[in-house]
mmCIF file with all atom_site columns, C-alpha atoms in Angstrom:
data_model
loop_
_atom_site.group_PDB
_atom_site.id
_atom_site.type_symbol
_atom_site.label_atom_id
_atom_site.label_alt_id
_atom_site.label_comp_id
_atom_site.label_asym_id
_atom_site.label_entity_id
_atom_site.label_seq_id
_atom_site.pdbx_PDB_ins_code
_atom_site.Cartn_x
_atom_site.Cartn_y
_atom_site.Cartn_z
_atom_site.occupancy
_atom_site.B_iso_or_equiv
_atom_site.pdbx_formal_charge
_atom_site.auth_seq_id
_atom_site.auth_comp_id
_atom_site.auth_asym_id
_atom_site.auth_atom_id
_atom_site.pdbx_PDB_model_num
ATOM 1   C CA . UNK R 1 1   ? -18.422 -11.053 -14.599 1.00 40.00 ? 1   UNK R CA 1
ATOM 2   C CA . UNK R 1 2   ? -17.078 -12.589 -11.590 1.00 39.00 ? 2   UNK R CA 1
ATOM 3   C CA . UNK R 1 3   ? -13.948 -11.614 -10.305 1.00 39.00 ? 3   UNK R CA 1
ATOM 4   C CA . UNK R 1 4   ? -11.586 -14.990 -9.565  1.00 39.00 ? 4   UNK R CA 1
ATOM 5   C CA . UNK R 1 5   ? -8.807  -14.357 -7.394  1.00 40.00 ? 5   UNK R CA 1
ATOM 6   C CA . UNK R 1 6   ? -5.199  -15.288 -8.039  1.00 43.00 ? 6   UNK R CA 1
ATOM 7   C CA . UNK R 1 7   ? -4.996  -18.615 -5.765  1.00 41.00 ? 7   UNK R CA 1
ATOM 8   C CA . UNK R 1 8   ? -8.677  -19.433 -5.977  1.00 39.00 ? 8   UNK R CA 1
ATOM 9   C CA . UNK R 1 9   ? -7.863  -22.287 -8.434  1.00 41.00 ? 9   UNK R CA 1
ATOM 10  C CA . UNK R 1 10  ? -4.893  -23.648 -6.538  1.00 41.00 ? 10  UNK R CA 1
ATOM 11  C CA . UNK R 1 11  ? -6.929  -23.339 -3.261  1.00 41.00 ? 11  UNK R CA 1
ATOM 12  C CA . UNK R 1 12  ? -10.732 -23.706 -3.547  1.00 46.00 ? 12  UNK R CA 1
ATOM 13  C CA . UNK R 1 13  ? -11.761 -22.988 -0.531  1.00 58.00 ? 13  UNK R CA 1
ATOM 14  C CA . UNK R 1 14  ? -15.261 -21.030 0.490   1.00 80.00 ? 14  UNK R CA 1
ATOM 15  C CA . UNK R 1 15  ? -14.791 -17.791 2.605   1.00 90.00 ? 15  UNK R CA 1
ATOM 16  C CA . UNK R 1 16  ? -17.680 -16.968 4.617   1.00 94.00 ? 16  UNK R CA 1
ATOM 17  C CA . UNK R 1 17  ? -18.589 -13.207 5.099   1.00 96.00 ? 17  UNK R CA 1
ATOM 18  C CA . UNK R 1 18  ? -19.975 -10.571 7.327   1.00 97.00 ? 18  UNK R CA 1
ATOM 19  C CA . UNK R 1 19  ? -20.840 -7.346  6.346   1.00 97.00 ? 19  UNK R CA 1
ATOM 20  C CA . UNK R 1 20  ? -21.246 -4.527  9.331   1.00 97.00 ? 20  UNK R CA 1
ATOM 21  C CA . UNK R 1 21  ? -22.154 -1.322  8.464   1.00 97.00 ? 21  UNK R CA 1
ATOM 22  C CA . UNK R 1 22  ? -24.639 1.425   9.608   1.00 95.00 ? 22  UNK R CA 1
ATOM 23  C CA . UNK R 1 23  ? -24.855 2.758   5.747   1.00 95.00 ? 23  UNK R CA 1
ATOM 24  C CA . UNK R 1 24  ? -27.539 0.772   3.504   1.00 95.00 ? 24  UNK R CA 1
ATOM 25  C CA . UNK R 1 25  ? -25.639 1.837   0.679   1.00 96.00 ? 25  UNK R CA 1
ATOM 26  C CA . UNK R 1 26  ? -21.735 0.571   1.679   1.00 96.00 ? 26  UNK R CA 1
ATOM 27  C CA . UNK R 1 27  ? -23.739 -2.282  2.406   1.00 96.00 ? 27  UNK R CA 1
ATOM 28  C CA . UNK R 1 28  ? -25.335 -2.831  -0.680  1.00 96.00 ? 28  UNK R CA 1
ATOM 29  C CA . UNK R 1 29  ? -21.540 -1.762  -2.469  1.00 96.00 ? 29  UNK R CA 1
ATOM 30  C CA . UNK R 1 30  ? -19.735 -4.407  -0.463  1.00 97.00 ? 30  UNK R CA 1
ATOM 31  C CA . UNK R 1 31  ? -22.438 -7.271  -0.524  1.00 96.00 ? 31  UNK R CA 1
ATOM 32  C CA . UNK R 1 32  ? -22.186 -6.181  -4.965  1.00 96.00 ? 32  UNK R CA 1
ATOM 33  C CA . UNK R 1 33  ? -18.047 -6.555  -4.393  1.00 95.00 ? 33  UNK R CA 1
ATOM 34  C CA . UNK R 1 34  ? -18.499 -9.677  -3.013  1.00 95.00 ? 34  UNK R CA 1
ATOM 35  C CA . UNK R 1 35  ? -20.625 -11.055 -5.554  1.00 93.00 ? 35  UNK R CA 1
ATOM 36  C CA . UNK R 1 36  ? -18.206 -11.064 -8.137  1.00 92.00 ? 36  UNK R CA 1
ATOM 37  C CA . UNK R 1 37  ? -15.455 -12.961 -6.322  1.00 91.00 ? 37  UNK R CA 1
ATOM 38  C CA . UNK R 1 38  ? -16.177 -16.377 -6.546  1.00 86.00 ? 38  UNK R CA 1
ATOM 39  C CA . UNK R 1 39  ? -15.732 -18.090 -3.284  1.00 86.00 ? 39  UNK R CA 1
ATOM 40  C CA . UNK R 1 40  ? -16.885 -15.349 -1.181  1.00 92.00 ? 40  UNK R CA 1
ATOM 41  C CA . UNK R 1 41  ? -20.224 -16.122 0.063   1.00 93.00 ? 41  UNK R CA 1
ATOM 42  C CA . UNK R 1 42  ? -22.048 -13.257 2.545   1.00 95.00 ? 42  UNK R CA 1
ATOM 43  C CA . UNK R 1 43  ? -23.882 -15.109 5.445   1.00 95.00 ? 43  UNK R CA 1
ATOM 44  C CA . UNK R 1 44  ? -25.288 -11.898 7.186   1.00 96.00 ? 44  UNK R CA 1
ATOM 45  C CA . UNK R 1 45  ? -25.294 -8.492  7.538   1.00 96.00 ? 45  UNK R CA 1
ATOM 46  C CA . UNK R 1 46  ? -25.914 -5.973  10.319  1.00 96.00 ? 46  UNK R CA 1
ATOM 47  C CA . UNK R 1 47  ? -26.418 -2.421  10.647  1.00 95.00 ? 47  UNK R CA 1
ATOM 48  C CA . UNK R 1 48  ? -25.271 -1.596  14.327  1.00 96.00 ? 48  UNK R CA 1
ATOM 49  C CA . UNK R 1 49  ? -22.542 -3.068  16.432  1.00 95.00 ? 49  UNK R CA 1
ATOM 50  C CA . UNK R 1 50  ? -25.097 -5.018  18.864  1.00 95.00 ? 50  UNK R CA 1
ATOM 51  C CA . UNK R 1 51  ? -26.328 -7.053  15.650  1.00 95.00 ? 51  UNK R CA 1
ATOM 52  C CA . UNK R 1 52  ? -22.852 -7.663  14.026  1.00 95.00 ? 52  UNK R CA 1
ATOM 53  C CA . UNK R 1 53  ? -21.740 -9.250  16.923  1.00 95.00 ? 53  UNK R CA 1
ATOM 54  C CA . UNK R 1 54  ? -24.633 -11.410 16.959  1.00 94.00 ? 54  UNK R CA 1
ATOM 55  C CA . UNK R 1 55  ? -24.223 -12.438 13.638  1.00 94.00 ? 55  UNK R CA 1
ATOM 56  C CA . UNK R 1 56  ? -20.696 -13.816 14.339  1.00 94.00 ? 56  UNK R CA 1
ATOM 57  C CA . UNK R 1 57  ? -21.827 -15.814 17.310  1.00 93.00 ? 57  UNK R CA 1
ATOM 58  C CA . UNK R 1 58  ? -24.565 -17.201 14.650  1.00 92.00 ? 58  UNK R CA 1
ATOM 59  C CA . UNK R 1 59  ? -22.523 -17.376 11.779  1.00 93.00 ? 59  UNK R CA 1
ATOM 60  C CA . UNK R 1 60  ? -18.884 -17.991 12.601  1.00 92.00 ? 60  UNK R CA 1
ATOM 61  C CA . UNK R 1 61  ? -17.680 -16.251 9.490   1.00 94.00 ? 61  UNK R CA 1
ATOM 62  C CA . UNK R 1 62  ? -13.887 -16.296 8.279   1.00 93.00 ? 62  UNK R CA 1
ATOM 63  C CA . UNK R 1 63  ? -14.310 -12.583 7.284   1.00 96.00 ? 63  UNK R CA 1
ATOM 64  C CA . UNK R 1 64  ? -15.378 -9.517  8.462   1.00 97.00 ? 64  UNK R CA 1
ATOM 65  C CA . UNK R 1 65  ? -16.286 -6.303  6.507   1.00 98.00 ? 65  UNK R CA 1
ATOM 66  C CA . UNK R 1 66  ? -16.215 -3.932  9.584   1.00 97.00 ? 66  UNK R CA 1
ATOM 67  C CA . UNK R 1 67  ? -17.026 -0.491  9.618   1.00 96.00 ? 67  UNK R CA 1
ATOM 68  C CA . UNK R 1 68  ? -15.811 1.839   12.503  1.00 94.00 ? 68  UNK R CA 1
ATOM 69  C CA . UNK R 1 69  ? -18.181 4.750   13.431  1.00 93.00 ? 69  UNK R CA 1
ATOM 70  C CA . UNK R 1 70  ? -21.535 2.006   13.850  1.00 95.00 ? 70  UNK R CA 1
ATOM 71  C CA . UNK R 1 71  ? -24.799 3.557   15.790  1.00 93.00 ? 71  UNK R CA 1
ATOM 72  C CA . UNK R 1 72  ? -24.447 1.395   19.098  1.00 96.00 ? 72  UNK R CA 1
ATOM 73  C CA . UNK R 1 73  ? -20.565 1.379   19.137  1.00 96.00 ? 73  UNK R CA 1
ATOM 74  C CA . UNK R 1 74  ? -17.154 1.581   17.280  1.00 95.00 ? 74  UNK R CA 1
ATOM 75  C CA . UNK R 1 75  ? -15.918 -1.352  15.325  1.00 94.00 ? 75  UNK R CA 1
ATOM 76  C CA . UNK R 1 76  ? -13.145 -1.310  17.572  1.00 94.00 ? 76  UNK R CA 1
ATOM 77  C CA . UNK R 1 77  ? -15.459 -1.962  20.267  1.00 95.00 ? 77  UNK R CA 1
ATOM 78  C CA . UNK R 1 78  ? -17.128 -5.070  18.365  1.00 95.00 ? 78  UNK R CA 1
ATOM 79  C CA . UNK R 1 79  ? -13.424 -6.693  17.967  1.00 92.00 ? 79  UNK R CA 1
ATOM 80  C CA . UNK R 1 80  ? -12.550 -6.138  21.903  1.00 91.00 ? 80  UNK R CA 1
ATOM 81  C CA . UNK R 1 81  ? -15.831 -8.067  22.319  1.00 91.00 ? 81  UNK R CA 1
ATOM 82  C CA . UNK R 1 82  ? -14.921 -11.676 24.005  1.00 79.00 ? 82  UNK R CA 1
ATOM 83  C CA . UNK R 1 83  ? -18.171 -12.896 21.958  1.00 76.00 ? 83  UNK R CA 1
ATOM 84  C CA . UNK R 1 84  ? -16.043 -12.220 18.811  1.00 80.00 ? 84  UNK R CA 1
ATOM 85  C CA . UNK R 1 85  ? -13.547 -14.623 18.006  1.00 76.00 ? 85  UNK R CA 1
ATOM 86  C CA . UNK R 1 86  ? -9.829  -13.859 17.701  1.00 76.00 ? 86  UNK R CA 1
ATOM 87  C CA . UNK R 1 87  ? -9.087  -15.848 14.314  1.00 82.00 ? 87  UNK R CA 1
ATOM 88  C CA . UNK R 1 88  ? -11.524 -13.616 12.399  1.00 91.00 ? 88  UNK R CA 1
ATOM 89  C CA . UNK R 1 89  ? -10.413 -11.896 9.309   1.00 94.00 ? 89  UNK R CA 1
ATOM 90  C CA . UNK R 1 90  ? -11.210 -8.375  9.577   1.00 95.00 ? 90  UNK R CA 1
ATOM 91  C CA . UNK R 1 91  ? -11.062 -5.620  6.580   1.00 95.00 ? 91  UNK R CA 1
ATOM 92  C CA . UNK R 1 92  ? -11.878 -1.899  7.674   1.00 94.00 ? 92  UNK R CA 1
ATOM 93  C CA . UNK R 1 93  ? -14.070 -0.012  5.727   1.00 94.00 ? 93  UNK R CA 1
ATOM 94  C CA . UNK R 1 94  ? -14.778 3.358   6.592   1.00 91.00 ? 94  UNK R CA 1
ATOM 95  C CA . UNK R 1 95  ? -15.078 7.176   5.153   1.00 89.00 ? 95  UNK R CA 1
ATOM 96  C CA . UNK R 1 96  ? -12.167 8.111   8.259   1.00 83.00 ? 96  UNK R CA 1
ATOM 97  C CA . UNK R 1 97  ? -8.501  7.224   7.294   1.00 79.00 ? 97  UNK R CA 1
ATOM 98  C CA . UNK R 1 98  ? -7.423  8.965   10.422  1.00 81.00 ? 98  UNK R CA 1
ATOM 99  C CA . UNK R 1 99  ? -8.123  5.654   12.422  1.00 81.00 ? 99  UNK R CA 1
ATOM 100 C CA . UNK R 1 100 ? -6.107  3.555   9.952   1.00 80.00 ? 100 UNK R CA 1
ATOM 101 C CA . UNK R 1 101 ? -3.153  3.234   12.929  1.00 78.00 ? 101 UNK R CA 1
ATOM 102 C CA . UNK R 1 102 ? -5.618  1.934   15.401  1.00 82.00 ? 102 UNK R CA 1
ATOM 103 C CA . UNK R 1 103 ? -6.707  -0.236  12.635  1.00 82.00 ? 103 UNK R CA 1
ATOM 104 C CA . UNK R 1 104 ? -3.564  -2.249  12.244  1.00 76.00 ? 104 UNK R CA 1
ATOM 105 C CA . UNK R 1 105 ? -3.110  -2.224  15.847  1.00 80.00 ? 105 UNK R CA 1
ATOM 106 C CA . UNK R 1 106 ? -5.946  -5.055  15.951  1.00 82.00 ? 106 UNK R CA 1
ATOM 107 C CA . UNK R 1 107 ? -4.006  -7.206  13.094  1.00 84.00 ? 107 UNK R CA 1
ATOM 108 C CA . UNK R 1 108 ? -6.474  -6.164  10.217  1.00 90.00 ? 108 UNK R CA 1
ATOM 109 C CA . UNK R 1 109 ? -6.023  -7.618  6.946   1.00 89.00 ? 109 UNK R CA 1
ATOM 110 C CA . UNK R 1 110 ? -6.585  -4.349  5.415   1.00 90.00 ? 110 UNK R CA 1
ATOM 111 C CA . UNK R 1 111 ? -8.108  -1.191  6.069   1.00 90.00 ? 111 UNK R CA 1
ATOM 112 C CA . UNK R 1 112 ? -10.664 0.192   3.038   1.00 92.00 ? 112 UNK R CA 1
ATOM 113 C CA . UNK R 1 113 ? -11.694 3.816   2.563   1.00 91.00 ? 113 UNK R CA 1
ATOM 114 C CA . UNK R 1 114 ? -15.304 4.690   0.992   1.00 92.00 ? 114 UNK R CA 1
ATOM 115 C CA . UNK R 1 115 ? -16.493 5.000   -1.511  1.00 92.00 ? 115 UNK R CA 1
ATOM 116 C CA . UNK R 1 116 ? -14.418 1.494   -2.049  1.00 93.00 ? 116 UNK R CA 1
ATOM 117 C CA . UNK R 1 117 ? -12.401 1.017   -5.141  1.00 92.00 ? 117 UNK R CA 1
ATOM 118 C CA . UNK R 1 118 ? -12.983 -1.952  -6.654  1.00 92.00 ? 118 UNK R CA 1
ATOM 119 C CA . UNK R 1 119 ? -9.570  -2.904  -7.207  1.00 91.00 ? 119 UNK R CA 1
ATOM 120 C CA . UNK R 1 120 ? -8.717  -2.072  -4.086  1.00 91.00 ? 120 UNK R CA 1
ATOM 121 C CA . UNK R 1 121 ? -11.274 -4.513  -2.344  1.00 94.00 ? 121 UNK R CA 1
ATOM 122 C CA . UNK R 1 122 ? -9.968  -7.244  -4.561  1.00 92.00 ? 122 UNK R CA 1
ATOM 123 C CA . UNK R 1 123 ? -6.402  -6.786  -3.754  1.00 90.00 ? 123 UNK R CA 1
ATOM 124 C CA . UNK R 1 124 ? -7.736  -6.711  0.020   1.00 91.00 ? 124 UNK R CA 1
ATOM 125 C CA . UNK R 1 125 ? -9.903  -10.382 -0.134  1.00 92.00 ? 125 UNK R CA 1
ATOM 126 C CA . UNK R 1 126 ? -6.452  -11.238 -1.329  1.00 88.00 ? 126 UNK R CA 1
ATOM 127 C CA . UNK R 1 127 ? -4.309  -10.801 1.521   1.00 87.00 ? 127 UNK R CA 1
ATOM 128 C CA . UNK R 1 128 ? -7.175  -12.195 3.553   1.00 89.00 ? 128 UNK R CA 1
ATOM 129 C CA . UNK R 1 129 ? -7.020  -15.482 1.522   1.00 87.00 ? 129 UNK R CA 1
ATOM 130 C CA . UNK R 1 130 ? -3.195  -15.482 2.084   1.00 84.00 ? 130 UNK R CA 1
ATOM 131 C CA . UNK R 1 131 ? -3.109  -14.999 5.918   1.00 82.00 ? 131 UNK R CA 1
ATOM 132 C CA . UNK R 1 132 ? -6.330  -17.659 6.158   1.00 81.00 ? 132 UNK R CA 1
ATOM 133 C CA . UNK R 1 133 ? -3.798  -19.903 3.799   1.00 76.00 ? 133 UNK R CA 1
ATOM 134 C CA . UNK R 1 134 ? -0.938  -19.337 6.490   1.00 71.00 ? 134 UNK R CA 1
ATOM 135 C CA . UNK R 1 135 ? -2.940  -19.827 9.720   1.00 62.00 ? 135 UNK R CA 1
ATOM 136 C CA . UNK R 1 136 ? -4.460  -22.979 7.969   1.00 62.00 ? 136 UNK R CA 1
ATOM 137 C CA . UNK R 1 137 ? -0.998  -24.102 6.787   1.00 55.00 ? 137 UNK R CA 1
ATOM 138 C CA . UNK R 1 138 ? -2.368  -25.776 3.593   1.00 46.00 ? 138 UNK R CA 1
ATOM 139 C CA . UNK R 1 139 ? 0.023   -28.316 1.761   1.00 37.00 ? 139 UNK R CA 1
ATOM 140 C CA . UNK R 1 140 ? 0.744   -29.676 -1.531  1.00 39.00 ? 140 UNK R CA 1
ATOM 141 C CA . UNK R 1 141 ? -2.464  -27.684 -3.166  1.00 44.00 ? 141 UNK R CA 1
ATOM 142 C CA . UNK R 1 142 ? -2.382  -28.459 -7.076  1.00 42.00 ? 142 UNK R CA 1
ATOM 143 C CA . UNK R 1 143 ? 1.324   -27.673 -7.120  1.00 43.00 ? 143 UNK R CA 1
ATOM 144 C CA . UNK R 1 144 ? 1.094   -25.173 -4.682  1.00 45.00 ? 144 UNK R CA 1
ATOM 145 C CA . UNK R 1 145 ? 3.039   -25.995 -1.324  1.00 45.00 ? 145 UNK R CA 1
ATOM 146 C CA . UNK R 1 146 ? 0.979   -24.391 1.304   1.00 44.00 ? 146 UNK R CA 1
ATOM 147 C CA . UNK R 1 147 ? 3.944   -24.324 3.532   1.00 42.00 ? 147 UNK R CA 1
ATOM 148 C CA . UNK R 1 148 ? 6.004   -22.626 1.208   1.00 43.00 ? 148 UNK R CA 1
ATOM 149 C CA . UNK R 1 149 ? 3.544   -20.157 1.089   1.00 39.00 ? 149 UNK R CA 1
ATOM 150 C CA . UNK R 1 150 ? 3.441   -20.293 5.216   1.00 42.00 ? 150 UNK R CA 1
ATOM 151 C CA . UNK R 1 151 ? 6.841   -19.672 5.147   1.00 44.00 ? 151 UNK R CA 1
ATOM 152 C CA . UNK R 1 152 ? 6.788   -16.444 2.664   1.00 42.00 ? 152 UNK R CA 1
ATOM 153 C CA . UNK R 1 153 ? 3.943   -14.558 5.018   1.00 42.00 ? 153 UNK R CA 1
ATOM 154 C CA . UNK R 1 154 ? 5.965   -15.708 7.964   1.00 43.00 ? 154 UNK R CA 1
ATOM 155 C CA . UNK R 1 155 ? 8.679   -13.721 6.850   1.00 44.00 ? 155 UNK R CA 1
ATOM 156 C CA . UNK R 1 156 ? 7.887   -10.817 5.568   1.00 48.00 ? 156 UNK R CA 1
ATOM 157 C CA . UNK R 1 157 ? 9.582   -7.787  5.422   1.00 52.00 ? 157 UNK R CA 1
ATOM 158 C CA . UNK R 1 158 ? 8.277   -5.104  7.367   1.00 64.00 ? 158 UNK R CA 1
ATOM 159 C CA . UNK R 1 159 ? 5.844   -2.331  5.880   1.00 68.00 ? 159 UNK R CA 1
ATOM 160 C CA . UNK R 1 160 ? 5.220   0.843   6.335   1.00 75.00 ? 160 UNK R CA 1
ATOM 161 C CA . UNK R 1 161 ? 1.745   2.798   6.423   1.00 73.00 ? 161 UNK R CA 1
ATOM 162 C CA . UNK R 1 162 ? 1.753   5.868   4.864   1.00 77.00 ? 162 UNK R CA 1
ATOM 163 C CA . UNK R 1 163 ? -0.300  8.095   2.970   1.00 79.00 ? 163 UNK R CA 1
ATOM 164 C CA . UNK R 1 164 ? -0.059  9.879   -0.973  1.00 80.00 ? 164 UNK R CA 1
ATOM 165 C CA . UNK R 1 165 ? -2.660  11.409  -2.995  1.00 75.00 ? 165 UNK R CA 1
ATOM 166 C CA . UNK R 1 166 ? -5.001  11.043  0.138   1.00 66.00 ? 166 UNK R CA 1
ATOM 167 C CA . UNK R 1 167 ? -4.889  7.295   -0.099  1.00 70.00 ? 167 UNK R CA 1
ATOM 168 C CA . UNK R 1 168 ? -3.022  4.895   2.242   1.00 69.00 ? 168 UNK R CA 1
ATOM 169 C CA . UNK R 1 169 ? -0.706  2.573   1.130   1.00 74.00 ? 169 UNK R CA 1
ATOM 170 C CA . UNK R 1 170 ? 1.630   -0.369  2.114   1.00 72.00 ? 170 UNK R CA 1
ATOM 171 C CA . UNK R 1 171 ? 5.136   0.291   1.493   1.00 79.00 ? 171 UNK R CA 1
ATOM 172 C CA . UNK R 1 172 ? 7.617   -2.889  1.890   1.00 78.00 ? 172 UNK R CA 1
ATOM 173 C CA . UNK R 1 173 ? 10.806  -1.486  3.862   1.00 77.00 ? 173 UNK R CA 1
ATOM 174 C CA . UNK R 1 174 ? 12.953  -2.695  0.929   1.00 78.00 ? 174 UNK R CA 1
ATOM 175 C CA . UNK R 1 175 ? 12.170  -0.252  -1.340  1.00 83.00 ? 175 UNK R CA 1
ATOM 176 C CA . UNK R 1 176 ? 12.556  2.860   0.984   1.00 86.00 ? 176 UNK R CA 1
ATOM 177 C CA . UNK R 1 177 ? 15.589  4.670   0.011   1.00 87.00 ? 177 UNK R CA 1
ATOM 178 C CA . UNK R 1 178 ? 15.515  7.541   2.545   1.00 85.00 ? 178 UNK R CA 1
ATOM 179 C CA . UNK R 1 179 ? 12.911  8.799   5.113   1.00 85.00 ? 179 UNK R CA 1
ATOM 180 C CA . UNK R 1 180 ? 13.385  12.871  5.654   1.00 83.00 ? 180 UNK R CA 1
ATOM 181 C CA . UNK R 1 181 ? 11.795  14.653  8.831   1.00 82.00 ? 181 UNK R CA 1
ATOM 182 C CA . UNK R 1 182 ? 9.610   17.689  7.698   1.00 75.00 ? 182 UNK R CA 1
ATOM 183 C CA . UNK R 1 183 ? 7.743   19.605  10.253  1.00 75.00 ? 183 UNK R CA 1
ATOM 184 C CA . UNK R 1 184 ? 5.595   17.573  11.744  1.00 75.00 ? 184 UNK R CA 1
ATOM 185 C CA . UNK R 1 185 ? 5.144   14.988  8.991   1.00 79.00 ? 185 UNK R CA 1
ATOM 186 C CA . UNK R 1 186 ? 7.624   12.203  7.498   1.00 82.00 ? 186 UNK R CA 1
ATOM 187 C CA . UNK R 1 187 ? 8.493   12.314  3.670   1.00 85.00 ? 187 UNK R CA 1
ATOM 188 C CA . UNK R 1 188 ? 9.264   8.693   2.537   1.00 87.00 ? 188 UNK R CA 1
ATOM 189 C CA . UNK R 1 189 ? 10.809  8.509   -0.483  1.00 88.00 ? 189 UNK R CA 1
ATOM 190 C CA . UNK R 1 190 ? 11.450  4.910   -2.656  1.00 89.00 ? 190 UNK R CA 1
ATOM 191 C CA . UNK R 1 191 ? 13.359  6.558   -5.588  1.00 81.00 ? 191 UNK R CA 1
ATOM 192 C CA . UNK R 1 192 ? 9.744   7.321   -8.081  1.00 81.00 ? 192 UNK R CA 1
ATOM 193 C CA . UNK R 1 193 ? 7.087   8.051   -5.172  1.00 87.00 ? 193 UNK R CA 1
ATOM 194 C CA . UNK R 1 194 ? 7.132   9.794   -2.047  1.00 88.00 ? 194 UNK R CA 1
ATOM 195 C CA . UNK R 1 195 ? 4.783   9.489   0.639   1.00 85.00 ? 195 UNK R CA 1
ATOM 196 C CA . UNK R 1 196 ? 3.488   11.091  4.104   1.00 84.00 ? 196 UNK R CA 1
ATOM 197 C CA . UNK R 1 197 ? 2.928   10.285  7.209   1.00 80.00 ? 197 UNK R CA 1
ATOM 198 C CA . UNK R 1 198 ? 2.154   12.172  10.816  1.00 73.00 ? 198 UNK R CA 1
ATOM 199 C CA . UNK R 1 199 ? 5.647   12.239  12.460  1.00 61.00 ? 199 UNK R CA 1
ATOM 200 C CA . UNK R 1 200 ? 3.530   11.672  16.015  1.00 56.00 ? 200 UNK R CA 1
ATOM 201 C CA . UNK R 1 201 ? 2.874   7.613   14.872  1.00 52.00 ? 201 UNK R CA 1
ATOM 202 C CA . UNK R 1 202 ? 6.960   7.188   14.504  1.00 44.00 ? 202 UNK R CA 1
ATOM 203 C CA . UNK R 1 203 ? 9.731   6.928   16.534  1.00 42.00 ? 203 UNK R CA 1
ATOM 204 C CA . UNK R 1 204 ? 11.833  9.074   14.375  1.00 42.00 ? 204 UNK R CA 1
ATOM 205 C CA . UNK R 1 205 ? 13.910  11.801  15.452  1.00 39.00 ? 205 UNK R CA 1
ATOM 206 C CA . UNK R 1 206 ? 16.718  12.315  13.290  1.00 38.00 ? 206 UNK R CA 1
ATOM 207 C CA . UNK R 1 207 ? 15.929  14.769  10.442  1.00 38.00 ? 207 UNK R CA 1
ATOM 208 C CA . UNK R 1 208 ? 16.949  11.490  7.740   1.00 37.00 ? 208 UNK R CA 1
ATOM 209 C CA . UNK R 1 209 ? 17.017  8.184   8.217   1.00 41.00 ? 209 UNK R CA 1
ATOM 210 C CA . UNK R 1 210 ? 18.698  6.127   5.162   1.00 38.00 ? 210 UNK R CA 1
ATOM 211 C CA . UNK R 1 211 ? 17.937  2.448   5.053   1.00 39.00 ? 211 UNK R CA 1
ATOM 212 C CA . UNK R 1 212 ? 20.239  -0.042  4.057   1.00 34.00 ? 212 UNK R CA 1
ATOM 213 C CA . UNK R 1 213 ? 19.185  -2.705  1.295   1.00 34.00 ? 213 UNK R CA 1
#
């Protein structure tokens, strides 16, 4: 079964892929993932951080499948390379969520951790397609308007990482109804879910914060 993803047939457009990971088997996971979307095509992969960078002077992918702890380096270290251009895509994809802050600091798409949920790496080649779509500023795509869509990343509303059930999530500020101060950790509450997060990656102080809607 392949997996087609929600603007593939508005916007047909190939994604080429790089896979960079010390493990044979996350490899082998995300090179199966990848199979079953349909315009995502894997050009190379590479076990160390050395090699990965290589493969993107080679290659010149869209998107990169980066892991973080590599044998030669971090995959922070492969993105401060100047042989690695800024424009890539880059999805995380690691067994560590403690570097997830430092993550988004570099403008990843998304940050994955292992094993990788299928779902979850779908939902992820999805908001790389939609920032690609934005920075290409596509128009007039089968009834899509590719500046419409432009317009709707440009503008987001501003999310918040933060953490329940040991996985991390996105939440959009909209639906925050009141952050609470425990300890050293942040309760976020939107009404059915609450989430954590370390207080020492916020600027909060006072013991709530209620956001207006």
């Amino acid at each position: 079964e392949i997996y087609t993803l929600s603007l593939h047939d508005a916007l047909p457009i190939s994604i080429h892929a790089i896979i960079v990971d010390d493990d044979v088997h996350a490899r082998s996971r995300l090179l199966h993932l990848c199979g079953r979307v349909a315009d995502i095509s894997v050009v190379a992969q590479a076990e160390c951080g050395a090699a990965g960078i290589e493969a993107i002077q080679s290659c010149r992918p869209e998107l990169l499948l980066l892991d973080i702890e590599l044998r030669d380096m971090s995959g922070f270290d492969v993105l401060r390379s100047r042989d690695v251009c800024k424009d890539i895509l880059v999805i995380m994809v690691t067994a560590h969520a403690e570097h997830a802050l430092d993550a988004f600091e570099h403008e990843v798409v998304d940050y994955l951790t292992k094993p990788v949920e299928e779902q979850r790496f779908f939902d992820a080649i999805e908001r790389a397609r939609r920032r690609r779509f934005a920075w290409a500023g596509l128009q007039d795509a089968e009834g899509v308007q590719g500046a419409q869509w432009t317009g709707a990343i440009a503008t987001r509303e501003p999310r918040i990482l933060a953490e329940k059930a040991q996985r991390l999530y996105f939440i959009e500020a909209s639906a925050v109804e009141y952050i609470e101060c425990d300890g050293n950790y942040v309760m976020i509450h939107t009404g059915s879910d609450t989430y954590i997060r370390d207080r020492k990656s916020t600027r909060l102080n006072s013991s709530h914060l209620f956001i207006s809607r």
